[in-house]
Coordinates of C-alpha atoms in Angstrom, one line a residue:
X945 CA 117.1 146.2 36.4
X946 CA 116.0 143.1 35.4
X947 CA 119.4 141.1 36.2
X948 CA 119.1 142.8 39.6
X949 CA 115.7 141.1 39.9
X950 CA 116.8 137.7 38.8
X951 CA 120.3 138.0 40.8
X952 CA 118.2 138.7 44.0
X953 CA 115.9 135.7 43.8
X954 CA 118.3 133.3 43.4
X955 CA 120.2 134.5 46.5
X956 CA 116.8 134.3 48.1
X957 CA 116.6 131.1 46.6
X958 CA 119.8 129.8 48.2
X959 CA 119.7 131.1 51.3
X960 CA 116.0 129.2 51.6
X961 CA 117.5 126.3 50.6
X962 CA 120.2 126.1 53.3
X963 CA 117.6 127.2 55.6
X964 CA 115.6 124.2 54.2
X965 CA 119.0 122.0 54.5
X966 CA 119.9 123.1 58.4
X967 CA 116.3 122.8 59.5
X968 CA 115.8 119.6 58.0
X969 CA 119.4 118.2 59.3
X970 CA 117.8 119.7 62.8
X971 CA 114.8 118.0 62.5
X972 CA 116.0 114.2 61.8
X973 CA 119.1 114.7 63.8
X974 CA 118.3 116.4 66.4
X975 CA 116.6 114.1 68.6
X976 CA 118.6 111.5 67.5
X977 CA 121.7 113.6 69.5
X978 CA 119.6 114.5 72.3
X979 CA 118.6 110.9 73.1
X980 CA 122.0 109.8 72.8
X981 CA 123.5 112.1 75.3
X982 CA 120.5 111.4 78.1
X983 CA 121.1 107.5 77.8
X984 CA 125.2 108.0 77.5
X985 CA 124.3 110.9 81.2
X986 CA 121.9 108.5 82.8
X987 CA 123.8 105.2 83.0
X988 CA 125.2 104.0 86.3
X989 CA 128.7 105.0 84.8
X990 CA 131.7 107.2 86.4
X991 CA 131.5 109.4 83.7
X992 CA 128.1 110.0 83.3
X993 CA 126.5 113.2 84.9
X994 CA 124.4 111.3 86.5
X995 CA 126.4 109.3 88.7
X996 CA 127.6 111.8 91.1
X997 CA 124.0 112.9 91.8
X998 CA 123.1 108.9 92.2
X999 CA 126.4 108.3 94.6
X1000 CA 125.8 111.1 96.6
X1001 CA 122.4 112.9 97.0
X1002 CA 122.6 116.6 96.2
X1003 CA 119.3 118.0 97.1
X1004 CA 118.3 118.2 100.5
X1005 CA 115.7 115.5 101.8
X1006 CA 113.9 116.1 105.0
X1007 CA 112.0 113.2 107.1
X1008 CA 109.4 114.9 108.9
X1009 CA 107.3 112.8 111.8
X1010 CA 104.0 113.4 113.6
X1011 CA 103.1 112.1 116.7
X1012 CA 99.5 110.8 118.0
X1013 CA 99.3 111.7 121.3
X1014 CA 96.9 109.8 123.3
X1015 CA 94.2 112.1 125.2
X1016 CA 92.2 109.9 127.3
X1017 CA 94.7 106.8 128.5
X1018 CA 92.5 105.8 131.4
X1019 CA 88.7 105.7 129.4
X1020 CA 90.6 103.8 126.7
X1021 CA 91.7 101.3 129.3
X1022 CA 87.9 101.4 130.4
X1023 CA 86.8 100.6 127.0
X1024 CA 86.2 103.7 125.6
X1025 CA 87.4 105.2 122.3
X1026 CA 90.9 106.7 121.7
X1027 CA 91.1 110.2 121.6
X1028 CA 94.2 111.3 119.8
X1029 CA 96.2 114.9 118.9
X1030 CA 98.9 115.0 116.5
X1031 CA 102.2 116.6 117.9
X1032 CA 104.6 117.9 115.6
X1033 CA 105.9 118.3 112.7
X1034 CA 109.4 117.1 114.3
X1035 CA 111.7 117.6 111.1
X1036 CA 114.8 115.9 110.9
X1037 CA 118.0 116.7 108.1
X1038 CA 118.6 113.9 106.0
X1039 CA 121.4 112.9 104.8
X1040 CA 121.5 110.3 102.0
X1041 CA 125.6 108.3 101.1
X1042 CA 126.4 104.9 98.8
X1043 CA 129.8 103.1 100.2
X1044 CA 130.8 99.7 99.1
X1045 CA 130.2 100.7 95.9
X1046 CA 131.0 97.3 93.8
X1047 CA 130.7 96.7 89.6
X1048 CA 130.1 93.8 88.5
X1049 CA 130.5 92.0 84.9
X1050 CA 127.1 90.9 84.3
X1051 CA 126.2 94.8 84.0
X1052 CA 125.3 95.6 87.9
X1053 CA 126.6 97.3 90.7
X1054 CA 126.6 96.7 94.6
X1055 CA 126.1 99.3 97.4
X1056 CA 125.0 100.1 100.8
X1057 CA 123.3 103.4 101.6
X1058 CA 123.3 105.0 104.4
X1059 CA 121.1 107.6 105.9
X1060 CA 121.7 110.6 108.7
X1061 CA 119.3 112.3 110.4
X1062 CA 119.9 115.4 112.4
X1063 CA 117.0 117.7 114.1
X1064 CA 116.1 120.9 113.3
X1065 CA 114.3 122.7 115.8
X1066 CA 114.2 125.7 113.7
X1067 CA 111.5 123.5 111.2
X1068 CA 109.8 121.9 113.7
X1069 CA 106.6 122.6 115.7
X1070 CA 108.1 121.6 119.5
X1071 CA 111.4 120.1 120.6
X1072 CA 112.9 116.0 121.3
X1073 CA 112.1 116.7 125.1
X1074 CA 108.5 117.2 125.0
X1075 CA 106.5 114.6 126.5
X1076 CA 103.8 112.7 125.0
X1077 CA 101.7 110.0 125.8
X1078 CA 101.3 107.2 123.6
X1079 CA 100.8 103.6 123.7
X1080 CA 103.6 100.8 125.4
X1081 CA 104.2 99.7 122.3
X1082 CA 106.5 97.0 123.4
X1083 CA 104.0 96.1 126.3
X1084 CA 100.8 95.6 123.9
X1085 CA 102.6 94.4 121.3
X1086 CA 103.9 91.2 123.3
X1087 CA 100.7 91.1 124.8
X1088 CA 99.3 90.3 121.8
X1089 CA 102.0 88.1 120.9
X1090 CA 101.6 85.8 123.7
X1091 CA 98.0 86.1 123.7
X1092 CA 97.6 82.1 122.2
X1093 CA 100.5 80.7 125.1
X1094 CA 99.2 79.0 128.3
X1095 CA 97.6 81.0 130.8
X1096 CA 100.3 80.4 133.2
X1097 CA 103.0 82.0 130.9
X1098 CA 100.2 84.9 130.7
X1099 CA 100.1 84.6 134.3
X1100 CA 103.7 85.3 134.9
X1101 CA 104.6 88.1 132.3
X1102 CA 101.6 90.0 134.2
X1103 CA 103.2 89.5 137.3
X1104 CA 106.7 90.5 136.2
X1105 CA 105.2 93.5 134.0
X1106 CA 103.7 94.5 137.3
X1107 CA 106.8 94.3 139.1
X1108 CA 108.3 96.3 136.5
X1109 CA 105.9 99.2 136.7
X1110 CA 104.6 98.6 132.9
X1111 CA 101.0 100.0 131.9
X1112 CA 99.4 100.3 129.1
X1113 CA 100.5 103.6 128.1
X1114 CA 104.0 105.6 128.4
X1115 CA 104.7 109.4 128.9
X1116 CA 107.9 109.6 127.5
X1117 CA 109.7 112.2 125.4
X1118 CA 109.4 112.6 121.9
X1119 CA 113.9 111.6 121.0
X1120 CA 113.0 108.8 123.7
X1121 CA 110.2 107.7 121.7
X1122 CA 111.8 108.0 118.3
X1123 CA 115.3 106.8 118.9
X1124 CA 115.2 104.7 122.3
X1125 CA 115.4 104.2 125.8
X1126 CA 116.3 101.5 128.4
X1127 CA 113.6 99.4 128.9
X1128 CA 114.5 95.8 131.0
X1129 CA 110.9 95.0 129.6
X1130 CA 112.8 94.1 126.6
X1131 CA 115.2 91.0 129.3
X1132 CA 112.1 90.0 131.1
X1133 CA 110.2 89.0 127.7
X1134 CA 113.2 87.2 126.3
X1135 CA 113.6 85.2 129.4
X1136 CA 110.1 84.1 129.7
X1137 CA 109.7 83.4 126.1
X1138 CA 113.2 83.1 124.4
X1139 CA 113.4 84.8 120.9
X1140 CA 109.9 86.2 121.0
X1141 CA 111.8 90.0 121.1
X1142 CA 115.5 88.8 119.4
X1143 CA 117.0 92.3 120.1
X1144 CA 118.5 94.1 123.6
X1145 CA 119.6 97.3 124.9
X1146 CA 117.1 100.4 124.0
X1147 CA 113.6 100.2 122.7
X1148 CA 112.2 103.3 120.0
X1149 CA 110.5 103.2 117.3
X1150 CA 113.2 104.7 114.9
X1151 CA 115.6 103.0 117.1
X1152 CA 117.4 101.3 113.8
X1153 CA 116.6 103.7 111.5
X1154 CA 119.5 106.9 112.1
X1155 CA 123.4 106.0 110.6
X1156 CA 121.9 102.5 109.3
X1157 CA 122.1 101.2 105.7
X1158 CA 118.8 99.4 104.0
X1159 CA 120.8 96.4 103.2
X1160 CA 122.8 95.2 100.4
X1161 CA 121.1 96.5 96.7
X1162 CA 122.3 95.1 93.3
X1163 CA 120.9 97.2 90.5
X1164 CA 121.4 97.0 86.3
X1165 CA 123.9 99.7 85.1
X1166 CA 122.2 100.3 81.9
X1167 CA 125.5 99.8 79.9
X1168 CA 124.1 97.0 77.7
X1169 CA 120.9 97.4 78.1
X1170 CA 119.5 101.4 79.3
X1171 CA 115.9 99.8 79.4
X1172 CA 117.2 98.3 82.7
X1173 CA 119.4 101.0 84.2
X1174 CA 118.5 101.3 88.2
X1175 CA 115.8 98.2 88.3
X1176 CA 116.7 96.0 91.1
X1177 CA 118.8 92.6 90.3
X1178 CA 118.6 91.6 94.0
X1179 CA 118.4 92.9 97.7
X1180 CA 120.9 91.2 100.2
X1181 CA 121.3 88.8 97.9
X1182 CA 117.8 87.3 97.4
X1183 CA 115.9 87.7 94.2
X1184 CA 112.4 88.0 96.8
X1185 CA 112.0 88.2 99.9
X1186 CA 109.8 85.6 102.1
X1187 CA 108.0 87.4 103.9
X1188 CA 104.3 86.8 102.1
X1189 CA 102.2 84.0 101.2
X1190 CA 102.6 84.5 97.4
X1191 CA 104.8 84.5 95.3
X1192 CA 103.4 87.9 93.3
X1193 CA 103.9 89.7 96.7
X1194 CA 107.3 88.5 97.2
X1195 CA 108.7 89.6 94.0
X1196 CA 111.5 92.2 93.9
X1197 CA 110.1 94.8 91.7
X1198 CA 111.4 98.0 89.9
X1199 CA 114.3 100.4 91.5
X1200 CA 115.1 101.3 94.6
X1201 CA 113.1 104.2 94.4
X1202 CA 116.0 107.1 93.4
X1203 CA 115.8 106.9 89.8
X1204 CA 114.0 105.1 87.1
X1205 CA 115.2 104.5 83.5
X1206 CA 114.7 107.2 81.5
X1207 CA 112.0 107.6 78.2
X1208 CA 109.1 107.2 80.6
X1209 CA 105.5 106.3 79.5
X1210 CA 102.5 107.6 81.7
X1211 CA 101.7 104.7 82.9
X1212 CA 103.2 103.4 86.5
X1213 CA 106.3 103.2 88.0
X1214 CA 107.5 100.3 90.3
X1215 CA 110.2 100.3 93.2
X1216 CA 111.2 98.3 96.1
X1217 CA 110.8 99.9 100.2
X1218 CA 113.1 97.7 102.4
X1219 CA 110.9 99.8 104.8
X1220 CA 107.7 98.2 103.9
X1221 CA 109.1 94.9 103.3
X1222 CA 107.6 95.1 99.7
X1223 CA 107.3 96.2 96.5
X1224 CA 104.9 99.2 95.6
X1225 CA 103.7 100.3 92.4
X1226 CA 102.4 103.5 91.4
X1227 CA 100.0 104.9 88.8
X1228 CA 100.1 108.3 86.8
X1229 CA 98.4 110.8 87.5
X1230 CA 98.8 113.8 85.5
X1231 CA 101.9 115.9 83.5
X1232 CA 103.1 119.4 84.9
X1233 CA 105.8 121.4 85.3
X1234 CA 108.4 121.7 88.7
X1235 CA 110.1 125.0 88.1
X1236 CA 109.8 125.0 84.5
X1237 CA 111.2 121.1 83.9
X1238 CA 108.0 119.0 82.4
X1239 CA 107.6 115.9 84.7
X1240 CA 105.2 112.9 84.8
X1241 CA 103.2 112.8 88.2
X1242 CA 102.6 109.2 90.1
X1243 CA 100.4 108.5 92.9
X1244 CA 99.1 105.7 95.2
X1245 CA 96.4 103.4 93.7
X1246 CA 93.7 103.1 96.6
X1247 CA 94.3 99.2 95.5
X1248 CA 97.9 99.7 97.3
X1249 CA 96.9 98.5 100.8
X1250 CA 93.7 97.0 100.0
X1251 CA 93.1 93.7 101.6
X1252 CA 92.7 90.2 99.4
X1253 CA 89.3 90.3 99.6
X1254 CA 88.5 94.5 97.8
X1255 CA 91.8 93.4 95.5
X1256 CA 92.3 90.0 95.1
X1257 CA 96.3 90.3 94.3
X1258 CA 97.1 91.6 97.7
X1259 CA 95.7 88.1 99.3
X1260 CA 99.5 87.1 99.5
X1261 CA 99.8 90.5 102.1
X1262 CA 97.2 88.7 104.6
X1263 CA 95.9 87.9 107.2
X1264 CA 94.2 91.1 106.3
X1265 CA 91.6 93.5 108.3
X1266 CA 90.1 96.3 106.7
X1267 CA 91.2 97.7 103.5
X1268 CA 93.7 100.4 103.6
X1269 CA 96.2 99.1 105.8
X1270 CA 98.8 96.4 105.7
X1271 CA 99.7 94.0 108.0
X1272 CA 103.9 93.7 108.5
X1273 CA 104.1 91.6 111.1
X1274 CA 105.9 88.9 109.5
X1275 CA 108.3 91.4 108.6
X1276 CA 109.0 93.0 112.2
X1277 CA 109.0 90.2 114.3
X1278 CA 105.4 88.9 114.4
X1279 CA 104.6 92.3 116.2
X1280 CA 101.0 93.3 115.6
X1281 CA 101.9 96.2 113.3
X1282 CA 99.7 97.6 110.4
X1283 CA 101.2 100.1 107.8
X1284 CA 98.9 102.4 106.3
X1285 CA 98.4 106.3 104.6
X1286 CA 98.3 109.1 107.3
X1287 CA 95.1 109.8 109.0
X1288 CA 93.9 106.5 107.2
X1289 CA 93.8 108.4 104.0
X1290 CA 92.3 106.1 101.6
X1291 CA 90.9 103.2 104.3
X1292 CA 88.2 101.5 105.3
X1293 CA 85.9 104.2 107.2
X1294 CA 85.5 101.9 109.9
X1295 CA 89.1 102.5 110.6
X1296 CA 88.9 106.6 110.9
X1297 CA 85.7 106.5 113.0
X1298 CA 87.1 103.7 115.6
X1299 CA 89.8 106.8 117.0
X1300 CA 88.8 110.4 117.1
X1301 CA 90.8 112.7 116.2
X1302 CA 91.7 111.8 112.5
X1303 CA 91.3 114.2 109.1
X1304 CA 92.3 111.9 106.2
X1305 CA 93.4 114.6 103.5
X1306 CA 94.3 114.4 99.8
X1307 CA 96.1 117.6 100.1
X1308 CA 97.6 116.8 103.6
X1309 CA 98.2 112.9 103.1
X1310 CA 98.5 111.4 99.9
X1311 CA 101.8 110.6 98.6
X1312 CA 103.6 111.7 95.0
X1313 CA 106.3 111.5 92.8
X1314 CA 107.2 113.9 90.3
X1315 CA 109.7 112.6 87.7
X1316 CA 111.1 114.3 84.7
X1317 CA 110.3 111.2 82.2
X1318 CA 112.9 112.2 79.6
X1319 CA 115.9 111.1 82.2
X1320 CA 113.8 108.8 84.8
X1321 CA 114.9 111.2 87.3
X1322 CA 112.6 112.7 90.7
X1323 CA 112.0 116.3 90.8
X1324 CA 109.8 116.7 93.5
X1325 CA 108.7 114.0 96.3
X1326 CA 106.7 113.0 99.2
X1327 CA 106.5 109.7 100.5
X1328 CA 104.3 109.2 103.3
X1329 CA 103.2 106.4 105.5
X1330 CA 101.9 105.7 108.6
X1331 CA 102.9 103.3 111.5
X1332 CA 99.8 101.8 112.9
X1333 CA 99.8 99.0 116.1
X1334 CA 97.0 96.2 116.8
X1335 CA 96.1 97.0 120.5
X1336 CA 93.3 95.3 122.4
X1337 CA 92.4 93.3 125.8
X1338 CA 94.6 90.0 126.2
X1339 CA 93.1 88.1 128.7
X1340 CA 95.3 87.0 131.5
X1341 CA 97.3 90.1 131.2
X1342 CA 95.7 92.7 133.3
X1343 CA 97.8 95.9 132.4
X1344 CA 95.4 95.5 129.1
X1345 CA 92.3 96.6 131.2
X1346 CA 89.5 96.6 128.6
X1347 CA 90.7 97.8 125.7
X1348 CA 88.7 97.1 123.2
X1349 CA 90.5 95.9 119.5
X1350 CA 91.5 99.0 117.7
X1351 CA 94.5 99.8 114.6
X1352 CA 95.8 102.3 117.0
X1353 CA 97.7 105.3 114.6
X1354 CA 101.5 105.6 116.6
X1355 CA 102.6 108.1 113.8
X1356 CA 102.9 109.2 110.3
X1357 CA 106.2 110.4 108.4
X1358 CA 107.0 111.7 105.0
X1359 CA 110.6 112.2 103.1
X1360 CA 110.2 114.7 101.0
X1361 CA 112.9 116.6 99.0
X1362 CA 113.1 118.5 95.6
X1363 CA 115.9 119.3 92.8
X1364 CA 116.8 123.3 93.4
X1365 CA 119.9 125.1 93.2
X1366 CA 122.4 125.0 91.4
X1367 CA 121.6 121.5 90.3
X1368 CA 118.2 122.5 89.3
X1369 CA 120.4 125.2 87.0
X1370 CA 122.2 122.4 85.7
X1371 CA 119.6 120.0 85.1
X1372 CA 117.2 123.0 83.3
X1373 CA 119.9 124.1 80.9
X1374 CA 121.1 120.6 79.6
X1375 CA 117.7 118.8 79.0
X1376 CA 115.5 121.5 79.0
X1377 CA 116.8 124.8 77.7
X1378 CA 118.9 123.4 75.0
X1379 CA 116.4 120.9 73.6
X1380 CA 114.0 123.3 73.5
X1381 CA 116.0 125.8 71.7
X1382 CA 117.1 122.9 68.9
X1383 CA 113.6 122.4 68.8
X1384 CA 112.2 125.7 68.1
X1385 CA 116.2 126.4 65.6
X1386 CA 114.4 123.1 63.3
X1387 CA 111.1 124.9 62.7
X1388 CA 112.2 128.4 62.7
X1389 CA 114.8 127.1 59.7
X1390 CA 112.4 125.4 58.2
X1391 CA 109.8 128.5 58.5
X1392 CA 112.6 130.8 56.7
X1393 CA 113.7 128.0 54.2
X1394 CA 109.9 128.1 53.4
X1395 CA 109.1 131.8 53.2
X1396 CA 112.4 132.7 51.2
X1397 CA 111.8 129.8 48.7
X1398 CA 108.3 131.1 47.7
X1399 CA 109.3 134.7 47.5
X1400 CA 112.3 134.1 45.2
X1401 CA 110.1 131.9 43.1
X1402 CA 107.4 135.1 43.3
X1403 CA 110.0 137.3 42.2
X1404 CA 111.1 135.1 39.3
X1405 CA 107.4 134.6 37.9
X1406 CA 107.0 138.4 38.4
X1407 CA 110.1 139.0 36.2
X1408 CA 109.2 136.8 33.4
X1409 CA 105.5 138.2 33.4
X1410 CA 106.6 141.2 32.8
X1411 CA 108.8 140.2 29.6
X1412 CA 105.8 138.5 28.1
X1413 CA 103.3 141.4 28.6
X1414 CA 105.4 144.0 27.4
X1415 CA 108.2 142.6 25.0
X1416 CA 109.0 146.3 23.1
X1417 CA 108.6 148.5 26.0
X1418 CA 111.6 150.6 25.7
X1419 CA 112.3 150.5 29.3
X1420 CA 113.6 146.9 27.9
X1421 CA 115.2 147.9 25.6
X1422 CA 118.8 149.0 25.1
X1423 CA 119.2 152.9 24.0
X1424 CA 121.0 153.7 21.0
X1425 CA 124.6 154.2 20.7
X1426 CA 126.0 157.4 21.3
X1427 CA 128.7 158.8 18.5
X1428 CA 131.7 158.3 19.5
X1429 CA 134.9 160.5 19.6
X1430 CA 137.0 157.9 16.9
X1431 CA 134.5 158.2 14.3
X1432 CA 134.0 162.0 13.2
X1433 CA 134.0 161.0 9.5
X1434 CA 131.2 158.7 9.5
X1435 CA 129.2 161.3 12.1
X1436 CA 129.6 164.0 9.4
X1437 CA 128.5 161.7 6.8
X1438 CA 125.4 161.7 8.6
X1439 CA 125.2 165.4 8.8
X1440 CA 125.3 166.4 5.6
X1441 CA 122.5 163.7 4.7
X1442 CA 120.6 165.2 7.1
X1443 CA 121.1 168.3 5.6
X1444 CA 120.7 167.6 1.8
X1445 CA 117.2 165.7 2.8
X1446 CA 116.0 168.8 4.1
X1447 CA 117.1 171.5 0.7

């Protein structure tokens, strides 16, 4: 009984201490193999998993646009404040290619990226051949422009906009709006003031926007150093752009806003928008989960379009007006054009009261990025800005009536997208699912090495207690020996001593 006793604790014993052995192997080597596979998956590398994801998009992305349409063209003309509605959502497919796609020895790659768009009516509130009436942005803006020349010149482009049959403000259909139309505005400007407009042909906002690229990006690989993987080396070659008056503002900053390296801390995250001519930085906000995968979420500082004189770093972005929109007209041809949050989220007041018609909302209107911080990769996003024009009375030029100076909203976008699918699958099994199943295997080991080790030891004390306490009990002791069939002589013997003892 007692040999059972012992024989069982020490299996006890040795099963605890490969428990101990496994659990402690998990513990120091398992995040140690973990990291190593994200930084060998996440490199700009043919082999890695991430590269086909990073070449070639896999999750849908959707750009989705909202109009302002102007409700009182004529009182606005008068002097009288804009009334606006928005029209939309008009959502649009969005496609998402590299090509040119160039490595290079000092650890970078080159690339293009291209974007499509296609409609889909089936997501969209209204159709590309509604009409809507918004400001002649191409009329207003060159007003503007010229608004310094002689009178004379001011003189003439009034005439010639007259013969043209320009006013103020357009009713034109929404595809006409957003990718173009014939306008011979666009001749008679360039011949009265060469190179003021330097493009021809159709006039839209979006006009250069559909099967375009967002110029030439050099980014790090990550192969020497994974610390840099995706930041920015240069953008059409230059290392910053000239657009600003500082040199701060006109520094090329973080990644080109598909990935970031991975290992994350929740602080900001920095990228560069060919789109906004600048660099933007974001701040954390909070940690959560997108369909079970932990991510880091980033937001927009209200310092990110605050002028120089509310955030004294954004003094390179002037001339400024009113906090919470950015001026980028030296950026798109000296046009009086103001970038900004939708609805004027985050803005000066004075900006939201001068047009009715405008609900800044957090929910509605702020922009986000939710990144899974172990890889650097997006989960969830919405970026969202709004296209804003300077509009006001130029005098000289009498199809600006008396319109008094306004930021007139033209309209907000967003491209938005999200990881689901089958690549979702993919991307939940590898870095979540089987981490967190090492993770739990190192404690759970080390939980039964534990528990086994102090119950053989329990059953080896209990064992030797016993012995002490109770060292004659005859349940230890061996019984006597039984006569045997070889020795009949000696068991007589006995008999007959017995036998004489009793006579």
């Amino acid at each position: 009984m007692g040999a059972t006793r012992w024989r069982a604790a020490a299996g006890l014993g040795a099963v605890g201490a490969v428990c101990l052995l496994l659990g402690g192997c998990l513990l120091l080597a398992g995040p140690a193999i973990i990291k190593k596979q994200v930084l060998k998956n996440v490199r700009i590398d043919p082999s890695s998993i991430a590269f086909n994801m990073w070449r070639d998009i896999p999750v849908p992305f959707y750009l989705t646009v909202n109009l302002f349409e102007v409700q009182n063209p004529q009182e606005v003309l008068q002097g009288a404040k804009p009334k606006v509605n928005q029209r939309g959502p008009y959502v649009y497919r969005e496609f998402k290619y590299k090509t040119n796609i160039t490595f290079h020895d000092n650890d970078t790659v080159s690339y293009l990226e291209y974007r499509q768009l296609f409609f889909r009516p089936d997501l969209s509130n209204g159709t590309e051949d509604e009409y809507i009436v918004m400001p002649n942005i191409l009329m207003l803006g060159a007003a503007v422009m010229m608004e310094d020349l002689p009178s004379f010149v001011k003189f003439l482009l009034s005439g010639a906009l007259a013969g043209l049959k320009q006013e103020a403000f357009i009713n034109r259909t929404v595809g006409e709006i957003l990718w173009g139309y014939e306008d011979p505005l666009l001749d008679t400007i360039n011949a009265l003031v060469p190179g003021l407009i330097p493009f021809k042909g159709k006039f839209g906002i979006f006009v250069e926007f559909n099967n375009t690229n967002s110029g030439l990006f050099t980014v790090n690989t990550g192969m020497k150093n994974i610390s840099q993987v995706h930041m920015v080396d240069s953008w059409n070659g230059l290392k910053k752009v000239n657009y600003w008056r500082s040199n701060q503002c006109n520094m090329i900053n973080g990644t080109a806003g598909e990935m970031w390296p991975p290992y994350m801390s929740p602080t900001s995250l920095e990228f560069y928008s060919p789109d906004a001519c600048r660099s933007m930085t974001l701040v954390y906000e909070q940690s959560g989960h997108f369909k079970g995968v932990p991510t880091y979420r980033f937001v927009a500082p209200k310092t990110l379009f605050a002028n120089g004189t509310d955030y004294p770093p954004n003094e390179g972005f002037c001339p400024c007006r009113q906090s919470g929109i950015q001026n980028v007209s030296s950026c798109r041809l000296n046009a009086p054009m103001f970038i900004s949050h939708p609805h004027f989220y985050n803005a000066d007041p004075s900006l939201v009261d001068a047009v009715e018609g405008l609900h800044p909302s957090r929910e509605e209107h702020a922009l986000f990025l939710d990144v899974h911080p172990m890889t650097g990769i997006p989960m969830n996003c919405s970026i969202k800005l709004q296209l804003n024009q300077y509009m006001k009375q130029v005098s000289g030029i009498l199809q600006t009536g008396k319109i008094q100076p306004v930021v007139m909203p033209l309209l907000w976008f967003a491209e938005s997208g999200y990881i689901d699918g089958s690549v979702l699958s993919q991307f939940y099994t590898n870095l979540v699912l089987i981490p967190s199943i090492l993770d739990y295997l190192q404690y759970i080991f080390l939980g039964l090495s534990v528990l086994l080790i102090i119950s053989a030891a329990l059953m080896m004390m209990s064992q030797k207690s016993a012995k002490e306490k109770h060292p004659h009990d005859p349940t230890t002791q061996s019984p006597p020996p039984q006569p045997s069939e070889t020795t009949p002589l000696l068991q007589d013997a006995c008999t007959q001593n017995q036998d004489a003892a009793e006579a």
